[in-house]
JSON list of C-alpha atoms in Angstrom, two decimals:
[
{"chain": "A", "resi": 1078, "resn": "UNK", "atom": "CA", "xyz": [0.00, 0.00, 0.00]},
{"chain": "A", "resi": 1079, "resn": "UNK", "atom": "CA", "xyz": [1.35, 3.42, -0.96]},
{"chain": "A", "resi": 1080, "resn": "UNK", "atom": "CA", "xyz": [1.16, 5.69, 2.09]},
{"chain": "A", "resi": 1081, "resn": "UNK", "atom": "CA", "xyz": [0.73, 9.46, 2.11]},
{"chain": "A", "resi": 1082, "resn": "UNK", "atom": "CA", "xyz": [4.33, 10.10, 3.26]},
{"chain": "A", "resi": 1083, "resn": "UNK", "atom": "CA", "xyz": [5.59, 7.97, 0.34]},
{"chain": "A", "resi": 1084, "resn": "UNK", "atom": "CA", "xyz": [3.57, 9.99, -2.12]},
{"chain": "A", "resi": 1085, "resn": "UNK", "atom": "CA", "xyz": [4.83, 13.24, -0.63]},
{"chain": "A", "resi": 1086, "resn": "UNK", "atom": "CA", "xyz": [8.43, 12.02, -0.83]},
{"chain": "A", "resi": 1087, "resn": "UNK", "atom": "CA", "xyz": [7.95, 11.14, -4.49]},
{"chain": "A", "resi": 1088, "resn": "UNK", "atom": "CA", "xyz": [6.56, 14.62, -5.19]},
{"chain": "A", "resi": 1089, "resn": "UNK", "atom": "CA", "xyz": [9.53, 16.20, -3.41]},
{"chain": "A", "resi": 1090, "resn": "UNK", "atom": "CA", "xyz": [12.01, 14.19, -5.47]},
{"chain": "A", "resi": 1091, "resn": "UNK", "atom": "CA", "xyz": [10.19, 15.16, -8.67]},
{"chain": "A", "resi": 1092, "resn": "UNK", "atom": "CA", "xyz": [10.34, 18.86, -7.71]},
{"chain": "A", "resi": 1093, "resn": "UNK", "atom": "CA", "xyz": [14.07, 18.66, -7.04]},
{"chain": "A", "resi": 1094, "resn": "UNK", "atom": "CA", "xyz": [14.74, 16.84, -10.32]},
{"chain": "A", "resi": 1095, "resn": "UNK", "atom": "CA", "xyz": [12.73, 19.42, -12.25]},
{"chain": "A", "resi": 1096, "resn": "UNK", "atom": "CA", "xyz": [14.59, 22.27, -10.56]},
{"chain": "A", "resi": 1097, "resn": "UNK", "atom": "CA", "xyz": [18.04, 20.89, -11.35]},
{"chain": "A", "resi": 1098, "resn": "UNK", "atom": "CA", "xyz": [17.01, 20.08, -14.92]},
{"chain": "A", "resi": 1099, "resn": "UNK", "atom": "CA", "xyz": [15.88, 23.64, -15.44]},
{"chain": "A", "resi": 1100, "resn": "UNK", "atom": "CA", "xyz": [19.14, 24.97, -14.04]},
{"chain": "A", "resi": 1101, "resn": "UNK", "atom": "CA", "xyz": [21.25, 23.08, -16.58]},
{"chain": "A", "resi": 1102, "resn": "UNK", "atom": "CA", "xyz": [22.63, 25.45, -19.24]},
{"chain": "A", "resi": 1103, "resn": "UNK", "atom": "CA", "xyz": [21.66, 24.75, -22.83]},
{"chain": "A", "resi": 1104, "resn": "UNK", "atom": "CA", "xyz": [24.55, 23.76, -25.06]},
{"chain": "A", "resi": 1105, "resn": "UNK", "atom": "CA", "xyz": [25.25, 26.22, -27.87]},
{"chain": "A", "resi": 1106, "resn": "UNK", "atom": "CA", "xyz": [26.51, 25.37, -31.31]},
{"chain": "A", "resi": 1107, "resn": "UNK", "atom": "CA", "xyz": [29.31, 27.47, -32.75]},
{"chain": "A", "resi": 1108, "resn": "UNK", "atom": "CA", "xyz": [30.43, 30.92, -31.67]},
{"chain": "A", "resi": 1109, "resn": "UNK", "atom": "CA", "xyz": [30.54, 34.35, -33.27]},
{"chain": "A", "resi": 1110, "resn": "UNK", "atom": "CA", "xyz": [33.79, 35.48, -34.88]},
{"chain": "A", "resi": 1111, "resn": "UNK", "atom": "CA", "xyz": [36.80, 33.57, -36.13]},
{"chain": "A", "resi": 1112, "resn": "UNK", "atom": "CA", "xyz": [38.13, 30.50, -34.37]},
{"chain": "A", "resi": 1113, "resn": "UNK", "atom": "CA", "xyz": [41.23, 30.86, -32.20]},
{"chain": "A", "resi": 1114, "resn": "UNK", "atom": "CA", "xyz": [44.31, 29.00, -33.40]},
{"chain": "A", "resi": 1115, "resn": "UNK", "atom": "CA", "xyz": [43.63, 25.29, -33.01]},
{"chain": "A", "resi": 1116, "resn": "UNK", "atom": "CA", "xyz": [40.01, 25.98, -32.08]},
{"chain": "A", "resi": 1117, "resn": "UNK", "atom": "CA", "xyz": [38.20, 24.80, -35.18]},
{"chain": "A", "resi": 1118, "resn": "UNK", "atom": "CA", "xyz": [37.16, 25.90, -38.67]},
{"chain": "A", "resi": 1119, "resn": "UNK", "atom": "CA", "xyz": [35.99, 29.45, -39.34]},
{"chain": "A", "resi": 1120, "resn": "UNK", "atom": "CA", "xyz": [32.96, 29.78, -41.61]},
{"chain": "A", "resi": 1121, "resn": "UNK", "atom": "CA", "xyz": [32.35, 33.00, -43.56]},
{"chain": "A", "resi": 1122, "resn": "UNK", "atom": "CA", "xyz": [29.03, 33.61, -45.30]},
{"chain": "A", "resi": 1123, "resn": "UNK", "atom": "CA", "xyz": [28.77, 36.61, -47.65]},
{"chain": "A", "resi": 1124, "resn": "UNK", "atom": "CA", "xyz": [25.11, 37.18, -48.57]},
{"chain": "A", "resi": 1125, "resn": "UNK", "atom": "CA", "xyz": [25.98, 39.62, -51.33]},
{"chain": "A", "resi": 1126, "resn": "UNK", "atom": "CA", "xyz": [22.97, 41.62, -52.47]},
{"chain": "A", "resi": 1127, "resn": "UNK", "atom": "CA", "xyz": [20.55, 39.48, -50.45]},
{"chain": "A", "resi": 1128, "resn": "UNK", "atom": "CA", "xyz": [20.71, 41.94, -47.58]},
{"chain": "A", "resi": 1129, "resn": "UNK", "atom": "CA", "xyz": [22.32, 40.69, -44.33]},
{"chain": "A", "resi": 1130, "resn": "UNK", "atom": "CA", "xyz": [25.85, 41.64, -43.43]},
{"chain": "A", "resi": 1131, "resn": "UNK", "atom": "CA", "xyz": [28.51, 38.92, -43.88]},
{"chain": "A", "resi": 1132, "resn": "UNK", "atom": "CA", "xyz": [28.43, 36.29, -41.19]},
{"chain": "A", "resi": 1133, "resn": "UNK", "atom": "CA", "xyz": [31.58, 34.96, -39.49]},
{"chain": "A", "resi": 1134, "resn": "UNK", "atom": "CA", "xyz": [31.28, 32.04, -37.07]},
{"chain": "A", "resi": 1135, "resn": "UNK", "atom": "CA", "xyz": [33.48, 29.32, -35.62]},
{"chain": "A", "resi": 1136, "resn": "UNK", "atom": "CA", "xyz": [32.73, 25.61, -36.00]},
{"chain": "A", "resi": 1137, "resn": "UNK", "atom": "CA", "xyz": [34.62, 23.94, -33.14]},
{"chain": "A", "resi": 1138, "resn": "UNK", "atom": "CA", "xyz": [36.62, 20.77, -33.58]},
{"chain": "A", "resi": 1139, "resn": "UNK", "atom": "CA", "xyz": [37.29, 19.14, -36.92]},
{"chain": "A", "resi": 1140, "resn": "UNK", "atom": "CA", "xyz": [34.14, 19.14, -39.11]},
{"chain": "A", "resi": 1141, "resn": "UNK", "atom": "CA", "xyz": [34.13, 16.20, -41.51]},
{"chain": "A", "resi": 1142, "resn": "UNK", "atom": "CA", "xyz": [32.69, 18.11, -44.48]},
{"chain": "A", "resi": 1143, "resn": "UNK", "atom": "CA", "xyz": [31.89, 21.63, -45.62]},
{"chain": "A", "resi": 1144, "resn": "UNK", "atom": "CA", "xyz": [28.23, 21.08, -44.80]},
{"chain": "A", "resi": 1145, "resn": "UNK", "atom": "CA", "xyz": [29.19, 19.83, -41.32]},
{"chain": "A", "resi": 1146, "resn": "UNK", "atom": "CA", "xyz": [31.27, 22.99, -40.83]},
{"chain": "A", "resi": 1147, "resn": "UNK", "atom": "CA", "xyz": [28.24, 25.16, -41.67]},
{"chain": "A", "resi": 1148, "resn": "UNK", "atom": "CA", "xyz": [26.03, 23.24, -39.29]},
{"chain": "A", "resi": 1149, "resn": "UNK", "atom": "CA", "xyz": [28.72, 23.09, -36.60]},
{"chain": "A", "resi": 1150, "resn": "UNK", "atom": "CA", "xyz": [29.01, 26.87, -36.75]},
{"chain": "A", "resi": 1151, "resn": "UNK", "atom": "CA", "xyz": [25.29, 27.15, -36.03]},
{"chain": "A", "resi": 1152, "resn": "UNK", "atom": "CA", "xyz": [24.38, 28.21, -39.58]},
{"chain": "A", "resi": 1153, "resn": "UNK", "atom": "CA", "xyz": [21.27, 26.75, -41.18]},
{"chain": "A", "resi": 1154, "resn": "UNK", "atom": "CA", "xyz": [21.69, 25.18, -44.60]},
{"chain": "A", "resi": 1155, "resn": "UNK", "atom": "CA", "xyz": [19.02, 23.69, -46.84]},
{"chain": "A", "resi": 1156, "resn": "UNK", "atom": "CA", "xyz": [19.62, 21.60, -49.93]},
{"chain": "A", "resi": 1157, "resn": "UNK", "atom": "CA", "xyz": [17.56, 21.21, -53.07]},
{"chain": "A", "resi": 1158, "resn": "UNK", "atom": "CA", "xyz": [14.58, 18.91, -53.23]},
{"chain": "A", "resi": 1159, "resn": "UNK", "atom": "CA", "xyz": [16.22, 16.80, -55.93]},
{"chain": "A", "resi": 1160, "resn": "UNK", "atom": "CA", "xyz": [19.84, 16.65, -54.76]},
{"chain": "A", "resi": 1161, "resn": "UNK", "atom": "CA", "xyz": [19.59, 17.23, -51.01]},
{"chain": "A", "resi": 1162, "resn": "UNK", "atom": "CA", "xyz": [22.61, 18.78, -49.32]},
{"chain": "A", "resi": 1163, "resn": "UNK", "atom": "CA", "xyz": [24.79, 17.91, -52.28]},
{"chain": "A", "resi": 1164, "resn": "UNK", "atom": "CA", "xyz": [23.61, 21.33, -53.46]},
{"chain": "A", "resi": 1165, "resn": "UNK", "atom": "CA", "xyz": [23.43, 24.12, -50.87]},
{"chain": "A", "resi": 1166, "resn": "UNK", "atom": "CA", "xyz": [20.37, 26.07, -51.93]},
{"chain": "A", "resi": 1167, "resn": "UNK", "atom": "CA", "xyz": [19.61, 28.27, -48.91]},
{"chain": "A", "resi": 1168, "resn": "UNK", "atom": "CA", "xyz": [21.88, 29.48, -46.10]},
{"chain": "A", "resi": 1169, "resn": "UNK", "atom": "CA", "xyz": [20.06, 30.96, -43.12]},
{"chain": "A", "resi": 1170, "resn": "UNK", "atom": "CA", "xyz": [16.97, 31.05, -45.31]},
{"chain": "A", "resi": 1171, "resn": "UNK", "atom": "CA", "xyz": [18.64, 32.99, -48.14]},
{"chain": "A", "resi": 1172, "resn": "UNK", "atom": "CA", "xyz": [17.78, 33.30, -51.00]},
{"chain": "A", "resi": 1173, "resn": "UNK", "atom": "CA", "xyz": [14.03, 33.20, -50.52]},
{"chain": "A", "resi": 1174, "resn": "UNK", "atom": "CA", "xyz": [11.55, 31.34, -52.72]},
{"chain": "A", "resi": 1175, "resn": "UNK", "atom": "CA", "xyz": [11.12, 34.47, -54.84]},
{"chain": "A", "resi": 1176, "resn": "UNK", "atom": "CA", "xyz": [14.71, 34.03, -56.04]},
{"chain": "A", "resi": 1177, "resn": "UNK", "atom": "CA", "xyz": [15.20, 30.26, -55.93]},
{"chain": "A", "resi": 1178, "resn": "UNK", "atom": "CA", "xyz": [12.65, 27.46, -55.66]},
{"chain": "A", "resi": 1179, "resn": "UNK", "atom": "CA", "xyz": [15.27, 24.87, -54.54]},
{"chain": "A", "resi": 1180, "resn": "UNK", "atom": "CA", "xyz": [13.55, 22.23, -56.67]},
{"chain": "A", "resi": 1181, "resn": "UNK", "atom": "CA", "xyz": [16.73, 21.17, -58.47]},
{"chain": "A", "resi": 1182, "resn": "UNK", "atom": "CA", "xyz": [20.00, 22.82, -59.44]},
{"chain": "A", "resi": 1183, "resn": "UNK", "atom": "CA", "xyz": [20.17, 26.56, -58.65]},
{"chain": "A", "resi": 1184, "resn": "UNK", "atom": "CA", "xyz": [20.15, 29.10, -61.45]},
{"chain": "A", "resi": 1185, "resn": "UNK", "atom": "CA", "xyz": [23.50, 29.68, -63.17]},
{"chain": "A", "resi": 1186, "resn": "UNK", "atom": "CA", "xyz": [23.09, 33.39, -62.43]},
{"chain": "A", "resi": 1187, "resn": "UNK", "atom": "CA", "xyz": [22.01, 33.15, -58.77]},
{"chain": "A", "resi": 1188, "resn": "UNK", "atom": "CA", "xyz": [23.71, 30.56, -56.56]},
{"chain": "A", "resi": 1189, "resn": "UNK", "atom": "CA", "xyz": [26.01, 29.99, -53.58]},
{"chain": "A", "resi": 1190, "resn": "UNK", "atom": "CA", "xyz": [29.70, 29.72, -54.48]},
{"chain": "A", "resi": 1191, "resn": "UNK", "atom": "CA", "xyz": [31.91, 27.70, -52.16]},
{"chain": "A", "resi": 1192, "resn": "UNK", "atom": "CA", "xyz": [35.49, 28.58, -51.14]},
{"chain": "A", "resi": 1193, "resn": "UNK", "atom": "CA", "xyz": [38.43, 27.45, -48.98]},
{"chain": "A", "resi": 1194, "resn": "UNK", "atom": "CA", "xyz": [41.40, 29.25, -47.46]},
{"chain": "A", "resi": 1195, "resn": "UNK", "atom": "CA", "xyz": [44.15, 28.86, -44.89]},
{"chain": "A", "resi": 1196, "resn": "UNK", "atom": "CA", "xyz": [44.25, 31.41, -42.09]},
{"chain": "A", "resi": 1197, "resn": "UNK", "atom": "CA", "xyz": [45.89, 34.52, -43.52]},
{"chain": "A", "resi": 1198, "resn": "UNK", "atom": "CA", "xyz": [45.83, 33.10, -47.05]},
{"chain": "A", "resi": 1199, "resn": "UNK", "atom": "CA", "xyz": [43.59, 33.79, -50.03]},
{"chain": "A", "resi": 1200, "resn": "UNK", "atom": "CA", "xyz": [40.24, 32.38, -51.02]},
{"chain": "A", "resi": 1201, "resn": "UNK", "atom": "CA", "xyz": [40.29, 29.49, -53.49]},
{"chain": "A", "resi": 1202, "resn": "UNK", "atom": "CA", "xyz": [37.20, 28.23, -55.27]},
{"chain": "A", "resi": 1203, "resn": "UNK", "atom": "CA", "xyz": [36.34, 24.71, -54.16]},
{"chain": "A", "resi": 1204, "resn": "UNK", "atom": "CA", "xyz": [36.75, 21.98, -56.73]},
{"chain": "A", "resi": 1205, "resn": "UNK", "atom": "CA", "xyz": [34.54, 19.64, -54.73]},
{"chain": "A", "resi": 1206, "resn": "UNK", "atom": "CA", "xyz": [31.03, 19.81, -53.34]},
{"chain": "A", "resi": 1207, "resn": "UNK", "atom": "CA", "xyz": [30.55, 20.81, -49.71]},
{"chain": "A", "resi": 1208, "resn": "UNK", "atom": "CA", "xyz": [28.93, 17.48, -48.80]},
{"chain": "A", "resi": 1209, "resn": "UNK", "atom": "CA", "xyz": [32.15, 15.59, -49.57]},
{"chain": "A", "resi": 1210, "resn": "UNK", "atom": "CA", "xyz": [34.93, 18.18, -49.21]},
{"chain": "A", "resi": 1211, "resn": "UNK", "atom": "CA", "xyz": [37.18, 18.08, -46.14]},
{"chain": "A", "resi": 1212, "resn": "UNK", "atom": "CA", "xyz": [37.75, 21.51, -44.54]},
{"chain": "A", "resi": 1213, "resn": "UNK", "atom": "CA", "xyz": [41.36, 22.52, -43.91]},
{"chain": "A", "resi": 1214, "resn": "UNK", "atom": "CA", "xyz": [42.34, 22.02, -40.29]},
{"chain": "A", "resi": 1215, "resn": "UNK", "atom": "CA", "xyz": [42.35, 25.40, -38.54]},
{"chain": "A", "resi": 1216, "resn": "UNK", "atom": "CA", "xyz": [41.30, 26.96, -41.87]},
{"chain": "A", "resi": 1217, "resn": "UNK", "atom": "CA", "xyz": [38.44, 28.95, -43.36]},
{"chain": "A", "resi": 1218, "resn": "UNK", "atom": "CA", "xyz": [35.33, 27.88, -45.24]},
{"chain": "A", "resi": 1219, "resn": "UNK", "atom": "CA", "xyz": [33.70, 30.56, -47.40]},
{"chain": "A", "resi": 1220, "resn": "UNK", "atom": "CA", "xyz": [30.29, 30.97, -49.00]},
{"chain": "A", "resi": 1221, "resn": "UNK", "atom": "CA", "xyz": [29.35, 33.88, -51.26]},
{"chain": "A", "resi": 1222, "resn": "UNK", "atom": "CA", "xyz": [26.05, 34.41, -53.01]},
{"chain": "A", "resi": 1223, "resn": "UNK", "atom": "CA", "xyz": [26.86, 34.97, -56.68]},
{"chain": "A", "resi": 1224, "resn": "UNK", "atom": "CA", "xyz": [24.82, 36.81, -59.31]},
{"chain": "A", "resi": 1225, "resn": "UNK", "atom": "CA", "xyz": [27.01, 36.72, -62.42]},
{"chain": "A", "resi": 1226, "resn": "UNK", "atom": "CA", "xyz": [25.63, 38.49, -65.48]},
{"chain": "A", "resi": 1227, "resn": "UNK", "atom": "CA", "xyz": [26.09, 35.34, -67.56]},
{"chain": "A", "resi": 1228, "resn": "UNK", "atom": "CA", "xyz": [26.63, 31.67, -66.79]},
{"chain": "A", "resi": 1229, "resn": "UNK", "atom": "CA", "xyz": [30.24, 32.00, -68.04]},
{"chain": "A", "resi": 1230, "resn": "UNK", "atom": "CA", "xyz": [31.21, 34.72, -65.54]},
{"chain": "A", "resi": 1231, "resn": "UNK", "atom": "CA", "xyz": [33.26, 33.56, -62.56]},
{"chain": "A", "resi": 1232, "resn": "UNK", "atom": "CA", "xyz": [31.86, 34.22, -59.07]},
{"chain": "A", "resi": 1233, "resn": "UNK", "atom": "CA", "xyz": [33.62, 36.55, -56.65]},
{"chain": "A", "resi": 1234, "resn": "UNK", "atom": "CA", "xyz": [34.99, 35.21, -53.34]},
{"chain": "A", "resi": 1235, "resn": "UNK", "atom": "CA", "xyz": [33.63, 36.33, -49.96]},
{"chain": "A", "resi": 1236, "resn": "UNK", "atom": "CA", "xyz": [34.35, 39.98, -49.21]},
{"chain": "A", "resi": 1237, "resn": "UNK", "atom": "CA", "xyz": [35.61, 39.06, -45.73]},
{"chain": "A", "resi": 1238, "resn": "UNK", "atom": "CA", "xyz": [39.31, 38.15, -45.81]},
{"chain": "A", "resi": 1239, "resn": "UNK", "atom": "CA", "xyz": [40.26, 34.79, -44.27]},
{"chain": "A", "resi": 1240, "resn": "UNK", "atom": "CA", "xyz": [42.18, 36.44, -41.44]},
{"chain": "A", "resi": 1241, "resn": "UNK", "atom": "CA", "xyz": [41.93, 35.30, -37.85]},
{"chain": "A", "resi": 1242, "resn": "UNK", "atom": "CA", "xyz": [40.84, 38.02, -35.47]},
{"chain": "A", "resi": 1243, "resn": "UNK", "atom": "CA", "xyz": [43.33, 38.98, -32.78]},
{"chain": "A", "resi": 1244, "resn": "UNK", "atom": "CA", "xyz": [42.43, 37.51, -29.42]},
{"chain": "A", "resi": 1245, "resn": "UNK", "atom": "CA", "xyz": [41.41, 40.09, -26.88]},
{"chain": "A", "resi": 1246, "resn": "UNK", "atom": "CA", "xyz": [40.97, 39.88, -23.15]},
{"chain": "A", "resi": 1247, "resn": "UNK", "atom": "CA", "xyz": [37.32, 40.54, -22.42]},
{"chain": "A", "resi": 1248, "resn": "UNK", "atom": "CA", "xyz": [36.56, 43.18, -19.83]},
{"chain": "A", "resi": 1249, "resn": "UNK", "atom": "CA", "xyz": [34.77, 42.00, -16.69]},
{"chain": "A", "resi": 1250, "resn": "UNK", "atom": "CA", "xyz": [31.08, 41.94, -17.37]},
{"chain": "A", "resi": 1251, "resn": "UNK", "atom": "CA", "xyz": [29.06, 44.45, -15.32]},
{"chain": "A", "resi": 1252, "resn": "UNK", "atom": "CA", "xyz": [26.78, 43.04, -12.69]},
{"chain": "A", "resi": 1253, "resn": "UNK", "atom": "CA", "xyz": [23.45, 42.25, -14.27]},
{"chain": "A", "resi": 1254, "resn": "UNK", "atom": "CA", "xyz": [20.30, 43.70, -12.84]},
{"chain": "A", "resi": 1255, "resn": "UNK", "atom": "CA", "xyz": [18.82, 40.26, -12.58]},
{"chain": "A", "resi": 1256, "resn": "UNK", "atom": "CA", "xyz": [20.84, 38.14, -10.16]},
{"chain": "A", "resi": 1257, "resn": "UNK", "atom": "CA", "xyz": [21.98, 34.69, -11.19]},
{"chain": "A", "resi": 1258, "resn": "UNK", "atom": "CA", "xyz": [21.04, 33.43, -7.70]},
{"chain": "A", "resi": 1259, "resn": "UNK", "atom": "CA", "xyz": [19.24, 30.08, -8.07]},
{"chain": "A", "resi": 1260, "resn": "UNK", "atom": "CA", "xyz": [15.81, 31.26, -6.95]},
{"chain": "A", "resi": 1261, "resn": "UNK", "atom": "CA", "xyz": [14.19, 28.24, -8.55]},
{"chain": "A", "resi": 1262, "resn": "UNK", "atom": "CA", "xyz": [16.10, 25.93, -6.24]},
{"chain": "A", "resi": 1263, "resn": "UNK", "atom": "CA", "xyz": [15.26, 28.04, -3.18]},
{"chain": "A", "resi": 1264, "resn": "UNK", "atom": "CA", "xyz": [11.56, 28.06, -4.05]},
{"chain": "A", "resi": 1265, "resn": "UNK", "atom": "CA", "xyz": [11.60, 24.30, -4.62]},
{"chain": "A", "resi": 1266, "resn": "UNK", "atom": "CA", "xyz": [13.23, 23.72, -1.21]},
{"chain": "A", "resi": 1267, "resn": "UNK", "atom": "CA", "xyz": [10.66, 25.96, 0.49]},
{"chain": "A", "resi": 1268, "resn": "UNK", "atom": "CA", "xyz": [7.81, 24.11, -1.21]},
{"chain": "A", "resi": 1269, "resn": "UNK", "atom": "CA", "xyz": [9.31, 20.79, -0.16]},
{"chain": "A", "resi": 1270, "resn": "UNK", "atom": "CA", "xyz": [9.60, 21.96, 3.44]},
{"chain": "A", "resi": 1271, "resn": "UNK", "atom": "CA", "xyz": [5.98, 23.14, 3.43]},
{"chain": "A", "resi": 1272, "resn": "UNK", "atom": "CA", "xyz": [4.78, 19.84, 1.95]},
{"chain": "A", "resi": 1273, "resn": "UNK", "atom": "CA", "xyz": [6.87, 17.92, 4.47]},
{"chain": "A", "resi": 1274, "resn": "UNK", "atom": "CA", "xyz": [5.43, 19.96, 7.34]},
{"chain": "A", "resi": 1275, "resn": "UNK", "atom": "CA", "xyz": [1.91, 19.36, 6.10]},
{"chain": "A", "resi": 1276, "resn": "UNK", "atom": "CA", "xyz": [2.63, 15.64, 5.91]},
{"chain": "A", "resi": 1277, "resn": "UNK", "atom": "CA", "xyz": [3.81, 15.58, 9.53]},
{"chain": "A", "resi": 1278, "resn": "UNK", "atom": "CA", "xyz": [0.65, 17.37, 10.67]},
{"chain": "A", "resi": 1279, "resn": "UNK", "atom": "CA", "xyz": [-1.62, 15.02, 8.72]},
{"chain": "A", "resi": 1280, "resn": "UNK", "atom": "CA", "xyz": [0.19, 11.94, 10.00]},
{"chain": "A", "resi": 1281, "resn": "UNK", "atom": "CA", "xyz": [0.02, 13.24, 13.58]},
{"chain": "A", "resi": 1282, "resn": "UNK", "atom": "CA", "xyz": [-3.72, 13.84, 13.35]},
{"chain": "A", "resi": 1283, "resn": "UNK", "atom": "CA", "xyz": [-4.28, 10.38, 11.90]},
{"chain": "A", "resi": 1284, "resn": "UNK", "atom": "CA", "xyz": [-2.36, 8.77, 14.75]},
{"chain": "A", "resi": 1285, "resn": "UNK", "atom": "CA", "xyz": [-4.44, 10.67, 17.26]},
{"chain": "A", "resi": 1286, "resn": "UNK", "atom": "CA", "xyz": [-7.67, 9.48, 15.64]},
{"chain": "A", "resi": 1287, "resn": "UNK", "atom": "CA", "xyz": [-6.43, 5.89, 15.57]},
{"chain": "A", "resi": 1288, "resn": "UNK", "atom": "CA", "xyz": [-5.56, 5.88, 19.29]}
]
């Protein structure tokens, strides 16, 4: 038979588990800016005339492919309906359906060009698709949206040079208005104490009635 104290103890354990689960920080993918030396592969995305400013993010570790580097940097990539990620059709939702349907191969006058570079080197057009290419260790991966006037015109590389940003010592962050004190844990403990006290009172009254 499951007694009232047993039920209360189970509720208390559930409250504590929920509190600690909520306190666990969410893991982030990739970081803004270039990777530090030995810290991964830097991904540069130049949106060209699509609007957003160029994006520079770090994919930590050693991504297996160019697509993995994009995803590891926290950048969304969508392939075509026919060829999947063998053809990068949209990066962070660009271009939109008004420019490219992503049904098959992109237009020869509106597409993502794919580049590689060593840190401090120069951009080189990739001779292999991003789904099978192996990024250079500690290097740069580049994407630039190209709109050549004709299919025979060569695309331009990303306008952001493959240069690692100098490391800087961050200044101490000012104290935030909202304290990082674990109020959730405190509230859970208080609730548990109140429930425990109520259980003691109920059990005591039951014993008195039974006597």
